[in-house]
Coordinates of C-alpha atoms (C1' of nucleotides) and ligand atoms in Angstrom, one line a residue:
Chain A
X792 CA 24.9 -19.9 16.6
X793 CA 26.5 -22.3 14.2
X794 CA 23.2 -21.9 12.4
X795 CA 24.4 -18.4 11.6
X796 CA 27.8 -19.5 10.5
X797 CA 26.1 -22.1 8.2
X798 CA 23.9 -19.4 6.6
X799 CA 27.0 -17.1 6.1
X800 CA 28.8 -20.0 4.5
X801 CA 25.9 -20.4 2.1
X802 CA 26.2 -16.8 1.2
X803 CA 29.8 -17.2 0.2
X804 CA 31.4 -15.8 3.3
X805 CA 34.9 -17.0 4.2
X806 CA 34.8 -18.4 7.7
X807 CA 37.6 -16.6 9.4
X808 CA 38.4 -16.9 13.1
X809 CA 37.3 -13.2 13.5
X810 CA 33.9 -13.7 12.1
X811 CA 33.4 -16.9 14.1
X812 CA 34.3 -15.0 17.3
X813 CA 32.0 -12.1 16.6
X814 CA 29.1 -14.6 15.9
X815 CA 29.8 -16.3 19.2
X816 CA 29.8 -13.1 21.1
X817 CA 26.5 -12.2 19.6
X818 CA 24.8 -15.5 20.4
X819 CA 21.8 -15.2 22.7
X820 CA 18.5 -13.6 22.3
X821 CA 18.1 -10.6 24.5
X822 CA 21.5 -9.1 24.1
X823 CA 22.0 -5.5 23.0
X824 CA 25.7 -4.8 22.9
X825 CA 27.6 -1.8 21.5
X826 CA 30.3 -2.3 18.9
X827 CA 33.0 -1.7 21.5
X828 CA 31.4 -4.2 23.9
X829 CA 31.4 -6.7 21.1
X830 CA 35.1 -5.9 20.5
X831 CA 36.0 -6.2 24.2
X832 CA 34.3 -9.6 24.4
X833 CA 35.8 -10.8 21.1
X834 CA 39.3 -9.7 22.3
X835 CA 39.0 -12.1 25.2
X836 CA 38.9 -15.0 22.7
X837 CA 41.0 -13.6 19.9
X838 CA 43.3 -10.9 21.3
X839 CA 44.4 -9.5 18.0
X840 CA 41.0 -8.8 16.5
X841 CA 40.7 -5.2 15.3
X842 CA 38.0 -2.7 15.9
X843 CA 37.7 -2.2 12.1
X844 CA 36.9 -5.9 11.6
X845 CA 34.3 -5.8 14.3
X846 CA 32.6 -2.8 12.7
X847 CA 32.9 -4.5 9.3
X848 CA 31.4 -7.7 10.5
X849 CA 28.6 -6.0 12.3
X850 CA 27.8 -3.9 9.3
X851 CA 27.7 -7.0 7.1
X852 CA 25.4 -8.9 9.5
X853 CA 23.1 -5.9 9.6
X854 CA 22.9 -5.7 5.8
X855 CA 22.2 -9.5 5.6
X856 CA 19.3 -9.0 8.1
X857 CA 21.0 -11.2 10.7
X858 CA 21.4 -8.3 13.2
X859 CA 19.4 -5.2 14.0
X860 CA 20.8 -1.8 14.9
X861 CA 19.1 -0.2 17.9
X862 CA 20.2 3.4 18.4
X863 CA 19.4 5.4 21.5
X864 CA 20.0 9.1 22.3
X865 CA 23.6 10.1 22.7
X866 CA 24.8 6.6 23.2
X867 CA 26.6 4.1 20.9
X868 CA 24.4 2.1 18.6
X869 CA 23.5 -1.4 20.0
X870 CA 23.4 -4.6 18.0
X871 CA 20.5 -7.0 18.4
X872 CA 20.8 -10.6 17.4
X873 CA 17.0 -11.1 17.8
X874 CA 16.3 -10.2 14.2
X875 CA 13.9 -13.1 13.5
X876 CA 11.0 -12.2 15.7
X877 CA 10.0 -8.6 15.4
X878 CA 9.8 -6.7 18.7
X879 CA 10.3 -3.3 20.3
X880 CA 12.3 -1.9 23.1
X881 CA 11.9 -0.5 26.6
X882 CA 14.8 1.6 27.9
X883 CA 15.8 2.7 31.3
X884 CA 16.5 6.4 31.3
X885 CA 18.9 6.1 34.1
X886 CA 21.1 3.2 33.4
X887 CA 20.4 2.6 29.7
X888 CA 19.3 -1.1 30.1
X889 CA 17.2 -2.4 27.2
X890 CA 14.4 -5.0 27.4
X891 CA 12.7 -6.6 24.4
X892 CA 8.9 -5.9 24.5
X893 CA 5.9 -6.9 22.4
X894 CA 3.2 -4.3 22.5
X895 CA -0.3 -5.2 21.2
X896 CA -1.6 -3.9 17.9
X897 CA 0.1 -3.0 14.7
X898 CA 1.8 0.4 14.9
X899 CA 2.4 0.5 11.1
X900 CA -1.2 0.5 10.3
X901 CA -1.9 3.1 12.9
X902 CA -0.4 5.7 10.6
X903 CA -3.3 6.8 8.3
X904 CA -2.7 7.5 4.6
X905 CA -3.4 11.2 5.2
X906 CA -0.4 11.2 7.6
X907 CA 2.1 9.6 5.2
X908 CA 2.9 12.6 3.0
X909 CA 3.7 10.5 0.0
X910 CA 6.3 8.5 1.8
X911 CA 6.7 4.8 1.2
X912 CA 6.5 3.7 4.8
X913 CA 8.4 0.4 5.5
X914 CA 8.9 0.2 9.2
X915 CA 8.2 1.6 12.6
X916 CA 10.2 1.4 15.8
X917 CA 8.5 1.8 19.2
X918 CA 10.8 2.9 22.0
X919 CA 9.3 2.9 25.5
X920 CA 11.2 4.9 28.1
X921 CA 11.0 4.7 31.9
X922 CA 12.9 3.7 35.0
X923 CA 13.8 0.1 35.6
X924 CA 13.1 -1.5 39.0
X925 CA 16.8 -1.5 39.8
X926 CA 17.2 2.2 39.3
X927 CA 13.9 3.0 41.0
X928 CA 15.0 1.5 44.3
Chain B
X996 CA 8.9 33.3 20.1
X997 CA 9.0 36.2 22.6
X998 CA 6.7 33.9 24.6
X999 CA 9.7 31.7 25.0
X1000 CA 12.0 34.5 26.0
X1001 CA 9.4 35.7 28.5
X1002 CA 9.3 32.2 30.1
X1003 CA 13.1 32.1 30.2
X1004 CA 13.1 35.5 31.9
X1005 CA 10.7 34.2 34.5
X1006 CA 13.0 31.3 35.2
X1007 CA 15.9 33.6 36.0
X1008 CA 17.8 33.4 32.7
X1009 CA 19.9 36.3 31.6
X1010 CA 18.7 37.5 28.2
X1011 CA 21.8 37.5 26.1
X1012 CA 22.0 38.3 22.4
X1013 CA 23.1 34.6 21.9
X1014 CA 20.0 33.1 23.6
X1015 CA 17.7 35.5 21.8
X1016 CA 19.2 34.5 18.4
X1017 CA 18.9 30.8 19.2
X1018 CA 15.3 31.2 20.2
X1019 CA 14.6 33.1 17.0
X1020 CA 16.2 30.4 14.9
X1021 CA 14.0 27.8 16.5
X1022 CA 10.8 29.6 16.1
X1023 CA 8.3 27.7 14.0
X1024 CA 6.4 24.5 14.4
X1025 CA 7.6 21.8 12.1
X1026 CA 11.3 22.4 12.2
X1027 CA 13.9 19.8 13.1
X1028 CA 17.3 21.3 12.9
X1029 CA 20.6 19.9 13.9
X1030 CA 22.8 21.8 16.4
X1031 CA 25.1 22.7 13.5
X1032 CA 22.2 24.0 11.4
X1033 CA 21.1 26.1 14.4
X1034 CA 24.6 27.4 14.7
X1035 CA 24.8 28.2 10.9
X1036 CA 21.5 30.1 11.0
X1037 CA 22.5 31.9 14.3
X1038 CA 25.8 32.9 12.8
X1039 CA 23.9 34.9 10.0
X1040 CA 22.5 37.1 12.7
X1041 CA 25.2 37.1 15.2
X1042 CA 28.5 36.2 13.5
X1043 CA 30.6 35.6 16.7
X1044 CA 28.2 33.1 18.4
X1045 CA 30.1 29.9 19.3
X1046 CA 29.3 26.3 18.8
X1047 CA 29.6 25.7 22.6
X1048 CA 26.9 28.4 23.3
X1049 CA 24.5 26.8 20.8
X1050 CA 25.0 23.4 22.4
X1051 CA 24.6 24.9 25.9
X1052 CA 21.5 26.7 25.0
X1053 CA 19.9 23.8 23.2
X1054 CA 20.7 21.6 26.2
X1055 CA 19.1 24.1 28.6
X1056 CA 16.0 24.4 26.5
X1057 CA 15.7 20.6 26.4
X1058 CA 16.0 20.3 30.2
X1059 CA 13.3 23.0 30.6
X1060 CA 11.0 21.0 28.3
X1061 CA 10.9 23.8 25.7
X1062 CA 12.7 21.7 23.1
X1063 CA 12.6 18.0 22.3
X1064 CA 15.6 16.0 21.1
X1065 CA 15.0 13.7 18.1
X1066 CA 17.9 11.3 17.6
X1067 CA 18.1 9.2 14.5
X1068 CA 20.6 6.4 13.6
X1069 CA 24.1 7.6 12.6
X1070 CA 23.0 11.2 12.2
X1071 CA 23.2 14.3 14.3
X1072 CA 20.5 14.8 16.9
X1073 CA 17.7 17.2 15.8
X1074 CA 15.9 19.7 18.0
X1075 CA 12.2 20.1 17.8
X1076 CA 10.5 23.2 19.1
X1077 CA 7.1 21.6 18.9
X1078 CA 7.3 20.3 22.5
X1079 CA 3.7 21.3 23.5
X1080 CA 1.6 19.1 21.3
X1081 CA 2.7 15.4 21.5
X1082 CA 3.5 13.8 18.1
X1083 CA 5.7 11.2 16.4
X1084 CA 8.0 11.2 13.5
X1085 CA 8.4 9.9 10.0
X1086 CA 11.9 9.8 8.6
X1087 CA 13.3 9.4 5.1
X1088 CA 16.0 6.8 5.1
X1089 CA 17.7 8.4 2.1
X1090 CA 17.9 12.1 2.9
X1091 CA 17.0 12.2 6.6
X1092 CA 14.0 14.6 6.2
X1093 CA 11.6 14.4 9.2
X1094 CA 7.8 15.0 9.2
X1095 CA 5.6 15.3 12.2
X1096 CA 2.9 12.6 12.2
X1097 CA -0.1 11.7 14.4
X1098 CA -0.8 8.0 14.4
X1099 CA -4.2 6.8 15.8
X1100 CA -4.4 4.9 19.1
X1101 CA -2.4 5.1 22.2
X1102 CA 1.0 3.3 21.9
X1103 CA 1.6 3.7 25.7
X1104 CA -1.4 1.6 26.6
X1105 CA -0.5 -0.9 24.0
X1106 CA 2.3 -2.2 26.3
X1107 CA 0.6 -4.7 28.6
X1108 CA 1.6 -4.9 32.3
X1109 CA 3.1 -8.3 31.7
X1110 CA 5.6 -6.7 29.3
X1111 CA 6.7 -3.9 31.6
X1112 CA 9.2 -5.9 33.7
X1113 CA 8.7 -3.7 36.7
X1114 CA 9.6 -0.5 34.9
X1115 CA 7.8 2.7 35.5
X1116 CA 7.0 3.5 31.8
X1117 CA 6.6 7.2 31.2
X1118 CA 6.8 7.7 27.5
X1119 CA 6.9 6.1 24.1
X1120 CA 8.4 7.4 20.8
X1121 CA 7.2 6.0 17.4
X1122 CA 9.6 6.4 14.6
X1123 CA 8.3 5.5 11.1
X1124 CA 10.8 5.0 8.4
X1125 CA 10.5 5.1 4.7
X1126 CA 11.4 6.9 1.5
X1127 CA 10.1 10.4 0.9
X1128 CA 8.5 11.3 -2.4
X1129 CA 11.4 13.4 -3.3
X1130 CA 13.9 10.6 -2.9
X1131 CA 11.6 8.0 -4.5
X1132 CA 11.6 9.9 -7.9
Chain C
dC158 C1' 50.3 -27.2 -2.0
dC159 C1' 49.7 -22.6 -4.5
dC160 C1' 47.4 -18.8 -5.8
dT161 C1' 44.6 -15.0 -5.3
dA162 C1' 40.7 -12.6 -4.1
dC163 C1' 38.7 -11.7 0.0
dG164 C1' 39.5 -10.5 4.7
dT165 C1' 42.2 -8.2 8.4
dT166 C1' 45.0 -4.7 10.5
dG167 C1' 46.6 -0.3 12.7
dG168 C1' 46.3 4.0 12.3
dA169 C1' 44.8 8.2 10.1
dC170 C1' 40.6 10.7 9.6
dA171 C1' 35.9 12.7 10.3
dA172 C1' 31.6 14.1 12.6
dG173 C1' 29.2 15.0 16.6
dG174 C1' 29.5 16.4 21.0
dT175 C1' 31.7 17.9 25.7
dC176 C1' 34.7 20.5 28.6
dT177 C1' 37.7 24.1 30.4
dA178 C1' 40.2 28.4 31.5
dA179 C1' 40.1 33.0 30.5
dG180 C1' 37.5 36.9 29.1
dT181 C1' 32.8 39.4 28.8
dC182 C1' 28.6 41.4 30.0
dA183 C1' 23.4 41.5 32.0
dA184 C1' 21.3 43.4 35.4
dG185 C1' 20.6 44.5 40.4
dG186 C1' 22.2 47.9 43.9
dC187 C1' 23.9 52.2 44.7
Chain D
dG1038 C1' 24.1 56.3 35.1
dC1039 C1' 28.1 53.5 36.9
dC1040 C1' 30.0 49.4 39.6
dT1041 C1' 30.2 44.9 40.8
dT1042 C1' 29.8 40.3 40.3
dG1043 C1' 28.4 35.9 39.0
dA1044 C1' 26.4 34.0 35.1
dC1045 C1' 27.5 33.6 30.3
dT1046 C1' 30.4 33.1 26.2
dT1047 C1' 34.4 31.9 23.7
dA1048 C1' 38.1 29.3 21.2
dG1049 C1' 40.0 25.4 21.0
dA1050 C1' 41.5 21.1 23.1
dC1051 C1' 39.6 16.8 23.8
dC1052 C1' 36.6 12.6 23.6
dT1053 C1' 33.7 9.0 21.6
dT1054 C1' 31.8 6.8 17.8
dG1055 C1' 32.4 5.4 13.5
dT1056 C1' 34.7 5.3 8.6
dC1057 C1' 38.5 4.7 5.4
dC1058 C1' 42.8 3.2 3.5
dA1059 C1' 47.1 0.8 1.9
dA1060 C1' 49.7 -3.0 3.3
dC1061 C1' 49.6 -7.5 4.8
dG1062 C1' 47.5 -12.3 5.7
dT1063 C1' 44.9 -16.4 4.7
dA1064 C1' 40.7 -19.4 3.4
dG1065 C1' 39.7 -22.4 0.3
dG1066 C1' 39.1 -23.7 -4.8
dG1067 C1' 41.9 -25.9 -8.2
Ligands
MN203 MN1 15.9 -6.3 21.0
MN204 MN1 8.5 17.0 15.5
ZN205 ZN1 17.9 1.4 35.2
ZN206 ZN1 14.2 11.7 1.2

DNA sequence: CCCTACGTTGGACAAGGTCTAAGTCAAGGC
DNA sequence: GCCTTGACTTAGACCTTGTCCAACGTAGGG
């Protein structure tokens, strides 16, 4: 994830200990942590890091396109470092576990012009729901 | 919407003024109100109805399958009385307006077995995002 | 090594939603 | 019709998630 730090450097970010730790916590590809989970893990490495800074950093990473927000019913927003390869999600209705999935076809083009109501449509999210093997047992 | 009241009757619900008013407020087919919007409209007809009762009633209607929850990033959950005909949603990123849409194809079958990770997949929600003509102007 | 603009902090604040204890009332039985 | 009773409603406390702010700290250019 020093790739990320390098890109941030290039965009004029100051490399603070806090930002480094948040970036470390988010390294990995199939992770979908909540802000408070990120904060908890960051605290292990940098005990004095504040909730506000975690929220700030996550928000900045999202607006730079380095992180995706994944929001699911009635639960805290999750942050997805797998922002480079587009994908969708499969949720367990019982335990909330999320998996990355890659359905076939292009859902964006599945919305005909007559169903766009003058909107400029830019994106589509597919959220599959079900029960994971762990919860089914 | 007295159809709804009748179905509730049959399921052993007491027909209180509060439930009647919530059912009335929700009548219609392309409505996506938040709980507080439902409460505001209900209050016009029944000034003393409480927020808790609105939340209780909405929750009950959802678990009976009479209402759908539509949750969108960082905004209040919306409640959708169009639970009978399956459909998907198109959201405006600026103002939050929701439209019902009917994309072509079957998104459920677009998820290959190899991408199901042992889950029993029961449902899929498509959420299109964009800018509505009103906000684009 | 200094300076300063950018970053961080803790805590107040806000919105959305849940829970509870006490009071109210729908509706079945007489 | 009137009682009775358990289901329903109520106000407000409380919780979780997330935002904002003024004071303080520090990365990094000069
Ligand atoms: Mn993902
Ligand atoms: Mn709808
Ligand atoms: Zn599960
Ligand atoms: Zn709009």
